[in-house]
Amino acid sequence: MGRAAAFGCLVAEVSVRIVRYAVGGVQYYGELESGGIAIARFEGDPFTGFSLTGCIDQVAEAVILPPVERPRIFGFAYNYASHVDETDREIPEVPVCFMKPSTAVVGPGEAIVYPADGELIHFEGELVVVIGKEARHVKPSEAYEYILGYTCGNDVSDRVVQRKESAFGTLLIGKGQDTFAPLGPVIATGLDPSGLSLTTRMNGTVVQSASTADLLLPVPEIVSYLSRYLTLLPGDVIMTGTPSGVGPIRPGDEVEVEIEGIGVLRNPVVAESR
C-alpha cells in the first residue's frame, strides 16, 4: 500500500520531505526523493490522507509552491535571547504573538516585493511549524502528535510601520503585507526541532547563524501555548521567532534561509511597481 493514508503514523515513523508543486498548471503534493531531482506524486494531501500514485515528476519540470496554500500564520516575537538583546528590549513576561494574513505567503523563488513607500524592510529567518491536525488544550508532551512537520520561513517586516503600530498595541501592516511571509521549500517530517541549525544568507553572505536549541519557548511549548487559547487547524503554520542578525533588504537582493534537515528557502527582492 506504500505510505499510510493516515499521515500521523508516517510522521512518527520516518522522515519525509513533502513538497507542494504544480505540473502543467495542476497542483499536487508529493515526496521529494533523495537527490532532489524527482517527486513521487501523491493522490490526496497530507492533511486529509493520501496514497502514492506511482507517478514520478521531475523537479525541473515542476513549479514548487508554498508548502501550504494560504494558511493561517501565527508568529512569535522575541523568542531568541540574542534577538531580544539586539532590539534593546527585556525578555517578555508572556509570549508575544501576532498573525500574518494568508495573502502574505509566497513560495520558493518567488519575489519579496519591496513596497514603493518602504523605508526599512528587514528579513527574519525562522523555523516554521506546520500543524497536521486540529489541536486544542494540548500538553507540551503531546505537541508532536499534532505537528505534521517543519519548513523554513522569512518573517519580512516593515520596521517603520511596525514600530508605529506597536506603540499603540497593534501589529498588522508592518508584518502582513503581500509577499511578507515566504515559506518552503518542503515540509520535513520526523525532525527533532530542539537543535536544528538555522542560517540566513544575504547575497551569499551569512547574516544569521543559530540553533533552535536557543528558542526561549521551544516548539512543544509554542504549540501548547497557542492551543490553550484557540483551536489550531490542519495547515496552520507557526513562525517560531528569529535569532540575532536581522537586517535590511533592498531591491536586487536575494535572501536564503537554510535549516538543517529541511533545505533552502531562496527569494529575490524586487521593487513594487504601481
Tab-separated table of C-alpha atoms in Angstrom:
chain	number	residue	atom	x	y	z
A	1	MET	CA	0.000	0.000	0.000
A	2	GLY	CA	3.018	2.321	0.301
A	3	ARG	CA	2.720	5.409	2.503
A	4	ALA	CA	-0.057	5.272	5.051
A	5	ALA	CA	-3.201	7.232	4.315
A	6	ALA	CA	-3.239	8.291	7.955
A	7	PHE	CA	-0.311	10.632	7.772
A	8	GLY	CA	0.125	10.990	11.526
A	9	CYS	CA	1.561	7.453	11.618
A	10	LEU	CA	4.117	8.372	8.971
A	11	VAL	CA	5.350	11.413	10.850
A	12	ALA	CA	6.201	9.351	13.906
A	13	GLU	CA	7.994	6.640	11.993
A	14	VAL	CA	10.019	8.146	9.148
A	15	SER	CA	11.398	11.394	7.805
A	16	VAL	CA	9.791	12.578	4.588
A	17	ARG	CA	10.231	15.811	2.625
A	18	ILE	CA	6.769	16.768	1.407
A	19	VAL	CA	6.532	19.227	-1.449
A	20	ARG	CA	3.553	21.066	-2.918
A	21	TYR	CA	4.019	21.717	-6.610
A	22	ALA	CA	2.354	22.191	-9.979
A	23	VAL	CA	2.900	20.440	-13.302
A	24	GLY	CA	1.027	21.650	-16.346
A	25	GLY	CA	-0.998	24.000	-14.161
A	26	VAL	CA	-2.295	21.170	-11.943
A	27	GLN	CA	-1.329	21.186	-8.265
A	28	TYR	CA	-0.180	18.139	-6.316
A	29	TYR	CA	1.537	17.087	-3.128
A	30	GLY	CA	4.383	14.616	-3.307
A	31	GLU	CA	7.535	13.318	-1.688
A	32	LEU	CA	10.802	14.903	-2.771
A	33	GLU	CA	13.033	11.932	-3.376
A	34	SER	CA	16.676	11.724	-2.339
A	35	GLY	CA	18.843	13.756	-4.662
A	36	GLY	CA	16.129	16.370	-5.002
A	37	ILE	CA	15.508	15.885	-8.713
A	38	ALA	CA	12.282	13.862	-8.669
A	39	ILE	CA	8.941	13.920	-6.834
A	40	ALA	CA	6.786	10.891	-6.072
A	41	ARG	CA	3.264	12.182	-6.647
A	42	PHE	CA	0.513	11.773	-4.029
A	43	GLU	CA	-3.177	11.255	-4.516
A	44	GLY	CA	-4.758	13.492	-1.860
A	45	ASP	CA	-2.884	15.608	0.650
A	46	PRO	CA	-1.011	15.140	3.946
A	47	PHE	CA	-3.768	16.782	5.994
A	48	THR	CA	-6.710	14.596	4.996
A	49	GLY	CA	-4.939	11.470	3.767
A	50	PHE	CA	-3.003	10.387	0.711
A	51	SER	CA	-1.547	7.482	-1.202
A	52	LEU	CA	1.283	7.218	-3.690
A	53	THR	CA	0.124	7.190	-7.304
A	54	GLY	CA	3.256	5.627	-8.780
A	55	CYS	CA	3.746	8.724	-10.934
A	56	ILE	CA	7.158	10.418	-10.773
A	57	ASP	CA	7.512	14.101	-11.701
A	58	GLN	CA	10.804	15.826	-12.411
A	59	VAL	CA	11.603	18.885	-10.305
A	60	ALA	CA	12.976	20.627	-13.388
A	61	GLU	CA	9.514	20.416	-14.960
A	62	ALA	CA	7.595	21.491	-11.843
A	63	VAL	CA	6.805	24.780	-10.143
A	64	ILE	CA	7.486	24.471	-6.414
A	65	LEU	CA	4.669	26.154	-4.481
A	66	PRO	CA	4.368	27.299	-0.866
A	67	PRO	CA	4.040	24.116	1.201
A	68	VAL	CA	0.576	25.126	2.422
A	69	GLU	CA	-1.982	27.067	0.379
A	70	ARG	CA	-2.979	30.304	2.112
A	71	PRO	CA	-2.529	29.109	5.704
A	72	ARG	CA	-3.304	30.919	8.919
A	73	ILE	CA	0.095	32.253	10.024
A	74	PHE	CA	0.956	32.676	13.692
A	75	GLY	CA	4.178	34.366	14.757
A	76	PHE	CA	6.212	34.513	17.964
A	77	ALA	CA	8.280	37.644	18.542
A	78	TYR	CA	11.331	37.978	20.797
A	79	ASN	CA	11.753	34.209	21.136
A	80	TYR	CA	15.573	34.188	20.994
A	81	ALA	CA	17.521	35.989	23.726
A	82	SER	CA	20.075	37.120	21.137
A	83	HIS	CA	17.362	38.917	19.145
A	84	VAL	CA	15.885	40.452	22.300
A	85	ASP	CA	19.359	41.825	23.088
A	86	GLU	CA	19.830	43.383	19.657
A	87	THR	CA	16.470	45.171	19.958
A	88	ASP	CA	17.384	46.605	23.390
A	89	ARG	CA	14.314	45.075	24.994
A	90	GLU	CA	13.665	42.901	28.004
A	91	ILE	CA	12.688	39.248	27.663
A	92	PRO	CA	8.861	39.354	27.609
A	93	GLU	CA	6.882	38.125	30.595
A	94	VAL	CA	4.432	36.311	28.298
A	95	PRO	CA	4.884	35.103	24.703
A	96	VAL	CA	4.431	37.927	22.202
A	97	CYS	CA	2.225	36.608	19.415
A	98	PHE	CA	0.963	38.061	16.164
A	99	MET	CA	-0.634	36.900	12.927
A	100	LYS	CA	0.087	37.455	9.272
A	101	PRO	CA	-2.625	37.319	6.594
A	102	SER	CA	-2.650	34.232	4.402
A	103	THR	CA	-2.108	36.525	1.407
A	104	ALA	CA	1.392	37.310	2.695
A	105	VAL	CA	2.607	33.840	1.687
A	106	VAL	CA	4.946	33.276	-1.251
A	107	GLY	CA	6.908	30.172	-2.148
A	108	PRO	CA	10.490	29.305	-3.042
A	109	GLY	CA	11.888	31.504	-5.783
A	110	GLU	CA	9.011	33.956	-5.627
A	111	ALA	CA	9.799	37.609	-5.118
A	112	ILE	CA	9.566	39.578	-1.908
A	113	VAL	CA	8.068	42.868	-3.084
A	114	TYR	CA	9.703	45.936	-1.579
A	115	PRO	CA	6.880	48.457	-1.003
A	116	ALA	CA	7.017	51.658	-3.028
A	117	ASP	CA	6.801	53.670	0.190
A	118	GLY	CA	9.038	51.318	2.199
A	119	GLU	CA	11.871	52.825	4.226
A	120	LEU	CA	13.326	49.997	6.310
A	121	ILE	CA	12.346	46.423	5.441
A	122	HIS	CA	14.051	43.578	7.333
A	123	PHE	CA	14.478	39.820	6.787
A	124	GLU	CA	13.996	37.362	9.663
A	125	GLY	CA	14.953	33.715	9.108
A	126	GLU	CA	12.818	31.308	11.142
A	127	LEU	CA	11.886	27.689	11.775
A	128	VAL	CA	8.205	27.206	10.938
A	129	VAL	CA	5.929	24.554	12.445
A	130	VAL	CA	3.184	23.056	10.246
A	131	ILE	CA	0.161	21.765	12.151
A	132	GLY	CA	-1.183	18.417	10.938
A	133	LYS	CA	-4.465	18.022	12.806
A	134	GLU	CA	-6.870	20.018	14.928
A	135	ALA	CA	-5.402	20.863	18.311
A	136	ARG	CA	-6.939	22.319	21.454
A	137	HIS	CA	-5.632	22.239	25.044
A	138	VAL	CA	-2.564	20.256	24.021
A	139	LYS	CA	0.017	19.398	26.660
A	140	PRO	CA	3.669	20.048	25.711
A	141	SER	CA	4.340	16.311	25.987
A	142	GLU	CA	1.619	15.685	23.379
A	143	ALA	CA	2.517	18.500	20.964
A	144	TYR	CA	4.386	16.342	18.439
A	145	GLU	CA	1.218	14.308	17.838
A	146	TYR	CA	-0.309	17.410	16.226
A	147	ILE	CA	2.683	18.553	14.169
A	148	LEU	CA	2.925	17.456	10.561
A	149	GLY	CA	6.448	18.792	10.109
A	150	TYR	CA	8.628	21.847	9.648
A	151	THR	CA	9.583	24.301	6.943
A	152	CYS	CA	11.716	27.431	6.512
A	153	GLY	CA	10.231	30.892	6.802
A	154	ASN	CA	11.181	34.534	6.419
A	155	ASP	CA	9.208	36.919	8.621
A	156	VAL	CA	9.686	40.001	6.434
A	157	SER	CA	8.948	43.157	8.421
A	158	ASP	CA	8.485	46.851	7.683
A	159	ARG	CA	10.191	48.284	10.756
A	160	VAL	CA	8.958	51.856	10.370
A	161	VAL	CA	5.314	50.800	10.190
A	162	GLN	CA	5.813	48.063	12.784
A	163	ARG	CA	7.190	50.487	15.371
A	164	LYS	CA	4.374	52.978	14.828
A	165	GLU	CA	1.760	50.238	15.148
A	166	SER	CA	3.429	48.676	18.181
A	167	ALA	CA	3.324	51.984	20.039
A	168	PHE	CA	-0.468	51.623	20.063
A	169	GLY	CA	-0.563	47.900	20.764
A	170	THR	CA	-1.276	46.615	17.266
A	171	LEU	CA	0.750	44.749	14.657
A	172	LEU	CA	-0.601	44.062	11.199
A	173	ILE	CA	0.654	46.120	8.263
A	174	GLY	CA	4.263	46.070	9.469
A	175	LYS	CA	4.251	42.270	9.300
A	176	GLY	CA	1.408	41.387	6.983
A	177	GLN	CA	1.937	42.976	3.599
A	178	ASP	CA	1.693	40.822	0.485
A	179	THR	CA	4.838	38.654	-0.010
A	180	PHE	CA	5.991	39.228	3.599
A	181	ALA	CA	5.792	35.511	4.505
A	182	PRO	CA	8.000	33.364	2.249
A	183	LEU	CA	7.673	29.653	3.148
A	184	GLY	CA	9.313	26.468	1.859
A	185	PRO	CA	10.756	24.635	0.118
A	186	VAL	CA	9.328	21.482	1.775
A	187	ILE	CA	7.588	20.221	4.880
A	188	ALA	CA	10.107	17.939	6.570
A	189	THR	CA	8.574	15.351	8.873
A	190	GLY	CA	10.241	13.314	11.586
A	191	LEU	CA	12.691	16.047	12.638
A	192	ASP	CA	13.689	16.865	16.195
A	193	PRO	CA	13.224	20.670	16.300
A	194	SER	CA	15.159	21.107	19.539
A	195	GLY	CA	18.601	21.603	17.982
A	196	LEU	CA	18.459	22.408	14.266
A	197	SER	CA	20.992	24.772	12.733
A	198	LEU	CA	19.483	27.877	11.135
A	199	THR	CA	21.435	30.017	8.668
A	200	THR	CA	20.311	33.109	6.780
A	201	ARG	CA	22.347	34.477	3.886
A	202	MET	CA	22.059	37.828	2.172
A	203	ASN	CA	23.508	37.778	-1.345
A	204	GLY	CA	25.562	34.744	-0.334
A	205	THR	CA	26.923	36.220	2.905
A	206	VAL	CA	25.915	34.638	6.216
A	207	VAL	CA	23.991	37.142	8.339
A	208	GLN	CA	22.256	34.821	10.821
A	209	SER	CA	23.669	31.626	12.307
A	210	ALA	CA	21.963	29.976	15.261
A	211	SER	CA	20.412	26.822	16.657
A	212	THR	CA	16.788	26.226	17.520
A	213	ALA	CA	18.133	24.973	20.839
A	214	ASP	CA	18.233	28.661	21.752
A	215	LEU	CA	14.480	29.218	21.422
A	216	LEU	CA	13.198	30.736	24.658
A	217	LEU	CA	9.877	28.961	24.170
A	218	PRO	CA	10.606	25.634	22.436
A	219	VAL	CA	8.321	24.099	19.838
A	220	PRO	CA	6.216	21.884	22.188
A	221	GLU	CA	5.585	24.871	24.469
A	222	ILE	CA	4.653	27.051	21.487
A	223	VAL	CA	2.013	24.568	20.288
A	224	SER	CA	0.713	24.080	23.813
A	225	TYR	CA	0.510	27.824	24.485
A	226	LEU	CA	-1.462	28.639	21.345
A	227	SER	CA	-3.800	25.666	21.728
A	228	ARG	CA	-4.596	26.753	25.277
A	229	TYR	CA	-6.380	29.813	23.916
A	230	LEU	CA	-7.504	28.900	20.402
A	231	THR	CA	-8.062	25.907	18.155
A	232	LEU	CA	-5.210	25.127	15.798
A	233	LEU	CA	-6.281	23.721	12.441
A	234	PRO	CA	-4.616	21.422	9.913
A	235	GLY	CA	-2.410	23.550	7.679
A	236	ASP	CA	-1.830	26.307	10.224
A	237	VAL	CA	1.791	27.454	10.330
A	238	ILE	CA	3.683	28.916	13.285
A	239	MET	CA	6.765	31.086	12.811
A	240	THR	CA	8.787	30.365	15.942
A	241	GLY	CA	10.937	33.506	16.103
A	242	THR	CA	14.197	34.795	14.699
A	243	PRO	CA	17.712	34.894	16.191
A	244	SER	CA	20.019	37.908	16.135
A	245	GLY	CA	21.404	39.251	12.890
A	246	VAL	CA	18.254	40.616	11.292
A	247	GLY	CA	18.891	43.378	8.802
A	248	PRO	CA	17.633	45.358	5.841
A	249	ILE	CA	16.814	44.166	2.366
A	250	ARG	CA	16.692	46.198	-0.843
A	251	PRO	CA	15.500	45.531	-4.387
A	252	GLY	CA	18.089	43.392	-6.161
A	253	ASP	CA	18.976	41.400	-3.029
A	254	GLU	CA	18.494	37.656	-2.604
A	255	VAL	CA	17.698	36.150	0.792
A	256	GLU	CA	18.286	32.491	1.669
A	257	VAL	CA	17.035	30.771	4.813
A	258	GLU	CA	18.540	27.333	5.356
A	259	ILE	CA	17.537	24.952	8.137
A	260	GLU	CA	19.121	21.600	8.834
A	261	GLY	CA	17.038	18.720	7.526
A	262	ILE	CA	14.675	20.969	5.568
A	263	GLY	CA	16.600	22.756	2.845
A	264	VAL	CA	16.998	26.278	1.489
A	265	LEU	CA	14.261	28.863	1.030
A	266	ARG	CA	15.533	31.355	-1.551
A	267	ASN	CA	13.723	34.566	-2.539
A	268	PRO	CA	14.763	37.594	-4.604
A	269	VAL	CA	13.702	41.111	-3.620
A	270	VAL	CA	12.073	43.314	-6.251
A	271	ALA	CA	10.734	46.866	-6.202
A	272	GLU	CA	6.966	47.324	-6.196
A	273	SER	CA	5.570	48.550	-9.486
A	274	ARG	CA	2.412	50.607	-9.478
